[in-house]
CSV table of C-alpha atoms and ligand atoms in Angstrom, one decimal:
chain,number,residue,atom,x,y,z
A,1,MET,CA,-2.8,-12.2,-25.4
A,2,PRO,CA,-1.6,-13.7,-22.1
A,3,LYS,CA,-3.4,-16.8,-20.8
A,4,VAL,CA,-3.4,-15.5,-17.2
A,5,VAL,CA,-2.6,-11.8,-16.8
A,6,PHE,CA,-0.9,-10.7,-13.6
A,7,ASN,CA,-3.7,-8.5,-12.3
A,8,ASN,CA,-7.3,-7.7,-13.4
A,9,PRO,CA,-9.4,-5.4,-11.4
A,10,PHE,CA,-12.9,-6.6,-10.6
A,11,PHE,CA,-15.8,-4.2,-10.8
A,12,PHE,CA,-19.3,-4.7,-9.5
A,13,ASN,CA,-22.6,-3.8,-11.2
A,14,ASN,CA,-23.4,-0.9,-8.9
A,15,VAL,CA,-20.4,1.0,-10.3
A,16,ARG,CA,-22.4,1.9,-13.4
A,17,LYS,CA,-25.3,3.2,-11.4
A,18,ASN,CA,-22.9,5.3,-9.3
A,19,ILE,CA,-21.1,6.8,-12.3
A,20,ASP,CA,-24.5,7.5,-14.0
A,21,LYS,CA,-25.6,9.3,-10.9
A,22,VAL,CA,-22.5,11.6,-11.0
A,23,LEU,CA,-23.0,12.3,-14.7
A,24,LYS,CA,-26.7,13.1,-14.3
A,25,THR,CA,-26.1,15.6,-11.5
A,26,LYS,CA,-25.2,19.3,-12.2
A,27,ILE,CA,-21.8,19.6,-13.7
A,28,LYS,CA,-20.4,21.3,-10.6
A,29,GLU,CA,-21.0,18.1,-8.6
A,30,THR,CA,-18.5,16.2,-10.6
A,31,THR,CA,-15.5,17.8,-8.9
A,32,GLY,CA,-14.2,16.1,-5.8
A,33,GLY,CA,-15.4,16.7,-2.3
A,34,LYS,CA,-19.1,15.9,-3.0
A,35,VAL,CA,-21.4,12.9,-2.5
A,36,PHE,CA,-19.3,9.8,-3.2
A,37,TYR,CA,-16.2,11.5,-1.9
A,38,LYS,CA,-17.9,12.1,1.5
A,39,LYS,CA,-19.6,8.7,1.5
A,40,SER,CA,-16.2,7.0,0.9
A,41,CYS,CA,-14.4,9.0,3.6
A,42,THR,CA,-17.2,8.3,6.1
A,43,PHE,CA,-17.3,4.6,5.2
A,44,LEU,CA,-13.5,4.3,5.8
A,45,GLU,CA,-13.6,6.3,9.0
A,46,LYS,CA,-16.3,3.9,10.4
A,47,LYS,CA,-14.9,0.7,9.1
A,48,LEU,CA,-11.3,1.4,10.1
A,49,LYS,CA,-12.3,3.2,13.3
A,50,ALA,CA,-10.2,6.1,12.2
A,51,LYS,CA,-10.4,9.7,13.4
A,52,LYS,CA,-10.3,11.1,9.9
A,53,VAL,CA,-9.9,9.9,6.4
A,54,VAL,CA,-9.3,12.1,3.3
A,55,ILE,CA,-9.6,10.4,-0.1
A,56,THR,CA,-6.7,11.4,-2.4
A,57,ASN,CA,-5.7,10.9,-6.0
A,58,SER,CA,-3.3,8.1,-5.1
A,59,CYS,CA,-1.2,6.7,-2.3
A,60,THR,CA,1.7,8.7,-3.8
A,61,ALA,CA,-0.4,11.8,-3.3
A,62,ALA,CA,-1.2,10.7,0.3
A,63,LEU,CA,2.5,10.3,1.1
A,64,GLU,CA,3.2,13.7,-0.4
A,65,VAL,CA,0.5,15.2,1.9
A,66,ALA,CA,2.1,13.3,4.8
A,67,ALA,CA,5.5,14.9,4.0
A,68,LEU,CA,3.9,18.4,4.0
A,69,LEU,CA,2.0,17.6,7.2
A,70,ILE,CA,5.1,16.8,9.2
A,71,ASN,CA,6.9,19.7,7.6
A,72,VAL,CA,9.8,17.9,6.1
A,73,LYS,CA,12.7,20.3,5.5
A,74,SER,CA,16.0,20.1,3.7
A,75,GLY,CA,18.3,17.6,5.3
A,76,ASP,CA,15.7,15.9,7.4
A,77,GLU,CA,16.3,12.1,7.5
A,78,ILE,CA,13.4,9.7,6.9
A,79,ILE,CA,13.9,6.1,7.9
A,80,MET,CA,12.3,3.5,5.6
A,81,PRO,CA,13.0,0.2,4.0
A,82,SER,CA,14.7,0.2,0.7
A,83,TYR,CA,12.5,-2.7,-0.3
A,84,THR,CA,9.5,-0.6,-1.3
A,85,PHE,CA,7.9,1.3,-4.1
A,86,VAL,CA,9.5,4.6,-5.3
A,87,SER,CA,6.8,6.8,-3.9
A,88,THR,CA,7.6,5.9,-0.3
A,89,ALA,CA,10.9,7.8,-0.7
A,90,ASN,CA,10.1,10.2,-3.4
A,91,ALA,CA,7.3,12.0,-1.5
A,92,PHE,CA,9.8,13.0,1.2
A,93,VAL,CA,12.7,13.7,-1.1
A,94,LEU,CA,10.4,16.2,-3.0
A,95,ARG,CA,10.4,18.3,0.2
A,96,GLY,CA,14.2,18.0,0.7
A,97,GLY,CA,14.2,15.0,2.9
A,98,LYS,CA,16.9,12.3,2.8
A,99,PRO,CA,15.9,8.6,2.8
A,100,VAL,CA,17.8,6.5,5.3
A,101,PHE,CA,17.3,2.8,4.3
A,102,VAL,CA,17.0,0.0,6.8
A,103,ASP,CA,17.3,-3.7,6.0
A,104,ILE,CA,14.2,-5.9,6.0
A,105,ARG,CA,13.3,-9.0,8.0
A,106,ASN,CA,13.9,-12.4,6.4
A,107,ASP,CA,10.4,-13.7,7.2
A,108,ASN,CA,8.0,-11.1,6.0
A,109,LEU,CA,10.1,-8.6,4.1
A,110,ASN,CA,9.1,-5.7,6.3
A,111,ILE,CA,11.5,-3.2,7.8
A,112,ASN,CA,13.5,-4.9,10.5
A,113,GLU,CA,12.3,-3.1,13.6
A,114,ASN,CA,15.5,-4.2,15.5
A,115,LEU,CA,17.7,-2.3,13.1
A,116,ILE,CA,15.9,1.0,13.2
A,117,GLU,CA,17.4,2.5,16.4
A,118,LYS,CA,21.0,2.4,15.1
A,119,SER,CA,20.0,4.5,12.1
A,120,ILE,CA,18.6,7.3,14.1
A,121,THR,CA,20.5,10.6,14.2
A,122,LYS,CA,19.7,14.2,15.4
A,123,LYS,CA,18.4,14.8,11.9
A,124,THR,CA,15.9,11.9,11.9
A,125,LYS,CA,12.3,13.2,11.6
A,126,ALA,CA,10.1,10.1,10.8
A,127,ILE,CA,10.0,6.4,10.4
A,128,ILE,CA,8.0,5.0,7.5
A,129,ALA,CA,6.5,1.5,8.1
A,130,VAL,CA,5.6,-0.2,4.8
A,131,HIS,CA,3.3,-3.1,5.3
A,132,TYR,CA,4.6,-5.2,2.5
A,133,ALA,CA,2.1,-7.5,0.8
A,134,GLY,CA,-0.5,-6.5,3.3
A,135,VAL,CA,1.4,-8.1,6.2
A,136,PRO,CA,1.7,-5.6,9.1
A,137,CYS,CA,5.1,-4.5,10.4
A,138,GLU,CA,6.0,-5.0,14.1
A,139,MET,CA,4.2,-1.8,15.1
A,140,ASP,CA,4.5,-2.0,18.9
A,141,LYS,CA,8.3,-1.8,18.6
A,142,ILE,CA,8.3,0.8,15.9
A,143,ILE,CA,5.8,3.0,17.9
A,144,LYS,CA,7.9,2.6,21.0
A,145,ILE,CA,11.0,3.8,19.1
A,146,GLY,CA,9.0,6.7,17.7
A,147,LYS,CA,8.0,7.8,21.2
A,148,LYS,CA,11.5,7.4,22.6
A,149,TYR,CA,13.1,9.7,20.0
A,150,ASN,CA,10.1,11.9,19.3
A,151,LEU,CA,9.7,10.8,15.7
A,152,PHE,CA,6.6,10.8,13.5
A,153,ILE,CA,5.4,7.3,12.5
A,154,ILE,CA,3.9,7.1,9.0
A,155,GLU,CA,2.4,3.9,7.7
A,156,ASP,CA,2.7,3.2,4.0
A,157,ALA,CA,-0.3,0.9,4.0
A,158,ALA,CA,-0.7,1.1,0.2
A,159,GLN,CA,-1.0,-2.7,0.1
A,160,ALA,CA,-2.6,-3.2,3.5
A,161,ILE,CA,-6.2,-2.0,3.5
A,162,PHE,CA,-8.1,-4.0,6.2
A,163,SER,CA,-5.1,-5.9,7.4
A,164,LYS,CA,-4.8,-5.7,11.2
A,165,TYR,CA,-2.1,-5.6,13.8
A,166,LYS,CA,-3.3,-6.6,17.3
A,167,ASP,CA,-6.8,-5.8,16.4
A,168,LYS,CA,-6.2,-2.4,15.0
A,169,PHE,CA,-6.3,-1.6,11.2
A,170,CYS,CA,-3.1,-0.8,9.3
A,171,GLY,CA,-3.0,2.9,8.7
A,172,THR,CA,-4.5,3.7,12.1
A,173,LEU,CA,-1.5,2.7,14.3
A,174,GLY,CA,1.0,5.5,13.6
A,175,ASP,CA,0.5,9.3,13.3
A,176,ILE,CA,-0.5,9.1,9.7
A,177,GLY,CA,-1.5,6.2,7.3
A,178,CYS,CA,-1.6,6.1,3.5
A,179,LEU,CA,-3.7,3.8,1.4
A,180,SER,CA,-3.7,3.0,-2.3
A,181,PHE,CA,-6.7,2.3,-4.6
A,182,HIS,CA,-4.5,1.7,-7.6
A,183,GLU,CA,-5.8,-0.9,-10.1
A,184,THR,CA,-3.4,-3.5,-8.6
A,185,LYS,CA,-4.8,-3.1,-5.1
A,186,ASN,CA,-7.6,-5.1,-3.3
A,187,ILE,CA,-10.0,-2.1,-3.4
A,188,THR,CA,-9.5,0.0,-6.5
A,189,SER,CA,-10.9,3.2,-8.1
A,190,CYS,CA,-8.4,2.6,-11.0
A,191,GLU,CA,-6.1,5.3,-9.5
A,192,GLY,CA,-6.8,6.5,-6.0
A,193,GLY,CA,-5.7,6.6,-2.4
A,194,ALA,CA,-6.4,8.0,1.1
A,195,ILE,CA,-4.7,9.6,4.0
A,196,ILE,CA,-5.6,8.5,7.5
A,197,LEU,CA,-5.1,11.2,10.1
A,198,ASN,CA,-4.7,9.8,13.5
A,199,LYS,CA,-4.0,13.1,15.3
A,200,LYS,CA,-6.5,16.0,15.4
A,201,LYS,CA,-3.7,18.5,15.0
A,202,PHE,CA,-3.4,17.5,11.3
A,203,PHE,CA,-7.0,17.9,10.3
A,204,LYS,CA,-7.0,21.6,9.3
A,205,LYS,CA,-3.6,21.6,7.7
A,206,ALA,CA,-4.5,18.5,5.7
A,207,SER,CA,-7.6,20.2,4.3
A,208,ILE,CA,-5.5,23.2,3.2
A,209,ILE,CA,-2.8,21.0,1.6
A,210,CYS,CA,-5.3,18.8,-0.2
A,211,ASN,CA,-7.4,21.7,-1.5
A,212,LYS,CA,-4.6,23.4,-3.5
A,213,GLY,CA,-3.3,25.4,-0.5
A,214,THR,CA,-6.7,27.0,0.2
A,215,ASP,CA,-9.4,26.9,2.9
A,216,ARG,CA,-12.0,26.0,0.2
A,217,GLU,CA,-13.4,23.1,2.2
A,218,TYR,CA,-14.4,25.5,4.9
A,219,PHE,CA,-15.9,27.9,2.3
A,220,ASN,CA,-17.9,25.0,0.8
A,221,LYS,CA,-19.3,24.3,4.3
A,222,SER,CA,-20.3,27.9,4.5
A,223,LEU,CA,-17.8,28.5,7.3
A,224,ARG,CA,-16.0,31.2,5.3
A,225,LYS,CA,-17.3,34.0,3.1
A,226,TYR,CA,-14.5,33.4,0.6
A,227,TYR,CA,-11.5,31.1,0.3
A,228,SER,CA,-7.9,32.1,-0.3
A,229,TRP,CA,-4.3,30.9,-0.3
A,230,ARG,CA,-3.5,29.7,3.2
A,231,GLY,CA,-0.4,27.5,2.8
A,232,LEU,CA,1.5,25.0,0.7
A,233,GLY,CA,-0.7,22.5,-1.1
A,234,SER,CA,-1.7,20.9,-4.4
A,235,SER,CA,-4.6,19.2,-6.2
A,236,TYR,CA,-4.9,16.0,-4.1
A,237,ILE,CA,-8.7,15.4,-4.1
A,238,PRO,CA,-10.0,13.0,-6.8
A,239,SER,CA,-13.0,13.6,-9.0
A,240,GLU,CA,-16.5,12.3,-8.1
A,241,ILE,CA,-16.2,9.7,-10.9
A,242,THR,CA,-13.2,8.2,-9.1
A,243,CYS,CA,-15.1,8.3,-5.8
A,244,ALA,CA,-18.2,6.7,-7.4
A,245,ILE,CA,-16.0,3.7,-8.4
A,246,LEU,CA,-14.3,3.6,-5.0
A,247,TYR,CA,-17.6,3.6,-3.1
A,248,SER,CA,-18.9,0.7,-5.1
A,249,GLN,CA,-15.8,-1.3,-4.2
A,250,LEU,CA,-16.0,-0.3,-0.6
A,251,LEU,CA,-19.6,-1.6,-0.3
A,252,ASN,CA,-18.4,-4.9,-1.7
A,253,TYR,CA,-15.2,-5.2,0.4
A,254,LYS,CA,-16.3,-8.4,2.1
A,255,LYS,CA,-16.8,-10.2,-1.2
A,256,ILE,CA,-13.5,-9.0,-2.4
A,257,PHE,CA,-11.8,-10.1,0.8
A,258,ASN,CA,-13.4,-13.6,0.8
A,259,GLU,CA,-12.6,-14.3,-2.9
A,260,ARG,CA,-9.0,-13.2,-2.5
A,261,LYS,CA,-8.7,-15.3,0.7
A,262,LYS,CA,-9.8,-18.4,-1.2
A,263,ILE,CA,-7.3,-17.9,-4.0
A,264,TRP,CA,-4.5,-17.2,-1.5
A,265,TYR,CA,-5.2,-20.4,0.5
A,266,LYS,CA,-5.5,-22.5,-2.7
A,267,TYR,CA,-1.9,-21.4,-3.6
A,268,TYR,CA,-0.7,-22.0,-0.1
A,269,LEU,CA,-2.1,-25.6,0.1
A,270,ALA,CA,-1.1,-26.5,-3.5
A,271,LEU,CA,2.5,-25.4,-3.0
A,272,LYS,CA,2.6,-27.1,0.4
A,273,LYS,CA,1.6,-30.3,-1.3
A,274,ILE,CA,4.2,-29.9,-4.1
A,275,ASN,CA,6.7,-29.4,-1.3
A,276,SER,CA,9.6,-28.4,-3.6
A,277,LYS,CA,13.1,-27.6,-2.3
A,278,LEU,CA,13.4,-25.0,-5.1
A,279,ILE,CA,11.0,-22.6,-3.3
A,280,GLU,CA,10.0,-21.5,0.2
A,281,ASN,CA,6.2,-21.4,0.8
A,282,LYS,CA,5.7,-20.1,4.3
A,283,LYS,CA,2.9,-18.5,6.1
A,284,LEU,CA,4.3,-15.1,6.7
A,285,TYR,CA,2.4,-13.8,9.6
A,286,SER,CA,2.3,-14.2,13.4
A,287,LYS,CA,-0.7,-14.6,15.7
A,288,ASP,CA,-0.7,-10.9,16.3
A,289,VAL,CA,-1.7,-10.0,12.7
A,290,SER,CA,-4.5,-10.7,10.2
A,291,ILE,CA,-3.8,-10.1,6.6
A,292,ASN,CA,-5.9,-8.9,3.6
A,293,TYR,CA,-4.6,-11.5,1.1
A,294,HIS,CA,-3.2,-8.7,-1.1
A,295,MET,CA,-0.4,-10.8,-2.6
A,296,TYR,CA,0.9,-14.3,-3.0
A,297,PHE,CA,4.6,-14.6,-3.3
A,298,ILE,CA,7.2,-17.4,-3.2
A,299,ILE,CA,10.9,-17.1,-2.4
A,300,CYS,CA,13.0,-19.2,-4.8
A,301,LYS,CA,16.2,-21.0,-3.8
A,302,ASP,CA,18.3,-18.5,-5.7
A,303,PHE,CA,18.3,-16.0,-8.6
A,304,ARG,CA,18.9,-18.7,-11.2
A,305,VAL,CA,15.8,-20.7,-10.1
A,306,ARG,CA,13.8,-17.5,-10.0
A,307,THR,CA,14.8,-16.5,-13.5
A,308,LYS,CA,14.0,-20.0,-14.8
A,309,ILE,CA,10.5,-20.1,-13.2
A,310,LEU,CA,9.7,-16.6,-14.3
A,311,ASN,CA,10.8,-17.3,-17.9
A,312,VAL,CA,8.8,-20.5,-18.2
A,313,LEU,CA,5.6,-19.0,-16.7
A,314,ASN,CA,5.8,-15.8,-18.8
A,315,LYS,CA,6.7,-17.6,-22.0
A,316,ILE,CA,3.4,-19.6,-21.8
A,317,GLY,CA,1.4,-16.5,-20.9
A,318,ILE,CA,1.1,-16.8,-17.2
A,319,ILE,CA,2.3,-13.4,-16.2
A,320,SER,CA,4.3,-13.4,-13.0
A,321,THR,CA,6.7,-10.8,-11.8
A,322,PHE,CA,9.4,-10.1,-9.3
A,323,HIS,CA,9.4,-7.1,-7.0
A,324,TYR,CA,11.3,-4.1,-6.3
A,325,ILE,CA,14.7,-3.1,-7.5
A,326,PRO,CA,15.7,-2.0,-4.0
A,327,LEU,CA,15.7,1.8,-3.8
A,328,HIS,CA,19.3,2.0,-2.6
A,329,MET,CA,20.4,0.2,-5.7
A,330,SER,CA,18.5,2.5,-8.1
A,331,LYS,CA,20.0,5.4,-9.9
A,332,ILE,CA,18.5,8.0,-7.6
A,333,GLY,CA,18.4,6.0,-4.3
A,334,SER,CA,22.1,5.3,-4.6
A,335,MET,CA,22.8,9.0,-4.5
A,336,TYR,CA,21.4,9.2,-1.0
A,337,PHE,CA,22.5,5.9,0.5
A,338,LYS,CA,25.8,4.0,0.0
A,339,LYS,CA,25.7,1.0,2.4
A,340,LYS,CA,24.8,-2.6,1.6
A,341,LEU,CA,21.6,-4.1,2.8
A,342,ASN,CA,22.1,-7.9,2.8
A,343,VAL,CA,18.6,-9.3,3.3
A,344,THR,CA,17.0,-6.7,1.0
A,345,GLU,CA,19.5,-7.5,-1.8
A,346,GLU,CA,19.2,-11.2,-1.4
A,347,LEU,CA,15.4,-11.5,-1.2
A,348,SER,CA,14.8,-9.0,-4.0
A,349,LYS,CA,16.6,-11.5,-6.3
A,350,LYS,CA,14.6,-14.5,-5.2
A,351,ILE,CA,10.9,-13.4,-5.0
A,352,ILE,CA,8.2,-14.2,-7.4
A,353,ARG,CA,4.7,-12.7,-7.2
A,354,LEU,CA,2.0,-15.0,-8.6
A,355,PRO,CA,-1.2,-13.7,-10.3
A,356,LEU,CA,-4.0,-13.2,-7.8
A,357,TRP,CA,-7.3,-11.7,-8.9
A,358,ILE,CA,-11.0,-12.5,-8.8
A,359,GLY,CA,-12.1,-14.7,-11.7
A,360,MET,CA,-8.6,-15.9,-12.6
A,361,ASN,CA,-7.9,-19.4,-13.9
A,362,GLN,CA,-5.8,-20.5,-10.9
A,363,ASN,CA,-5.7,-24.2,-11.8
A,364,LYS,CA,-3.7,-23.3,-14.9
A,365,VAL,CA,-1.1,-21.5,-12.8
A,366,ILE,CA,-0.9,-24.3,-10.2
A,367,GLU,CA,-0.6,-27.1,-12.8
A,368,LYS,CA,2.2,-25.3,-14.5
A,369,LEU,CA,4.0,-24.6,-11.3
A,370,LYS,CA,3.7,-28.3,-10.3
A,371,LYS,CA,5.3,-29.2,-13.6
A,372,ILE,CA,8.2,-26.7,-13.3
A,373,LEU,CA,8.9,-27.6,-9.6
A,374,ASN,CA,8.7,-31.3,-10.0
A,375,ASN,CA,11.2,-31.4,-13.0
B,1,PLP,C1,4.3,0.2,-0.8
B,1,PLP,C2,3.7,1.2,-1.8
B,1,PLP,N1,3.7,2.5,-1.5
B,1,PLP,C3,3.1,3.4,-2.4
B,1,PLP,C4,2.6,3.0,-3.6
B,1,PLP,C5,2.0,4.0,-4.5
B,1,PLP,O1,0.6,3.9,-4.6
B,1,PLP,P1,-0.2,4.6,-5.8
B,1,PLP,O2,0.0,3.9,-7.1
B,1,PLP,O3,-1.6,4.6,-5.3
B,1,PLP,O4,0.3,6.0,-5.9
B,1,PLP,C6,2.6,1.7,-3.9
B,1,PLP,C7,2.0,1.2,-5.2
B,1,PLP,O5,2.0,0.1,-5.6
B,1,PLP,C8,3.1,0.7,-3.0
B,1,PLP,O6,3.1,-0.6,-3.3
């Protein structure tokens, strides 16, 4: 049994009450689209000041819905970082799209907005802005490019719930935003996600896509006599049990935020004090952004130092991990994209993510890091 696991979702007492409520209602109420589903959608719409939020089974599902919404067709090029999770690309490749990878910034590991324009061709359909570690991308520039070339802007805000760019929440800046409530995320329903629709023109189509290609939502609201097959779609709406867990988390979002912030700052100050040349410990955000304390990562001097630190930590049961095999270096990604991406390749060899969860024994991690870095 590890001494400090990498992640451990925290659940609040009211989660049991919510689940009980679902189980005690008539069985038909346990399918998605009912009480806790609606409450969660409304909560997020209000809190994020979003036009419309649809809760989905995952962020992967939300990205797939986004690809259907913007009508990705065979050969369409989708610009995105290679330094991201598989789903960012897979959702668009499923519809015949081709990922075009752009290198990341050295400071925050987000897509380098200054390199996007030279990757645009006649086939480009969308830009995906992934807010890595909950740190917002440079959205002003990205949105400006989107307008200039008439491209959709989709935010993969899987890690960025409640982070802000210039006082607007991540996920509400582009045309569409996608959130994750996976067990590793700040707000979790074990598996779960949401799609944020920032343009009215997407509302009806999104409902059909998420409800298995039917107008069932309109039928449920008594706006149709029956429902039928109306377009492409799949089963993207989660069960009420999932939404019951999600709603409990949403009601406690401030506590989650404050606890994570404390842990994040404790790492930051401890590592600043250690002041080792073996790692970089920098604050990764500018005055324009506020972050959600999703992740604490350090950048090691080189791959050898990274391997050594990871080995020592993991051997004594402090589970720390690196992040992404860049997509363009993966088996499937390399079939689509052949160029080198220097910053992505270098940083993916040097990053370590430290455990960050409510109730963790952080002193143990810090003491061990001190020992490793001072020797
Ligand atoms: C950037 C990014 N996009 C998409 C996903 C997929 O999210 P989910 O597990 O909710 O499908 C993740 C998950 O970690 C992610 O980090």
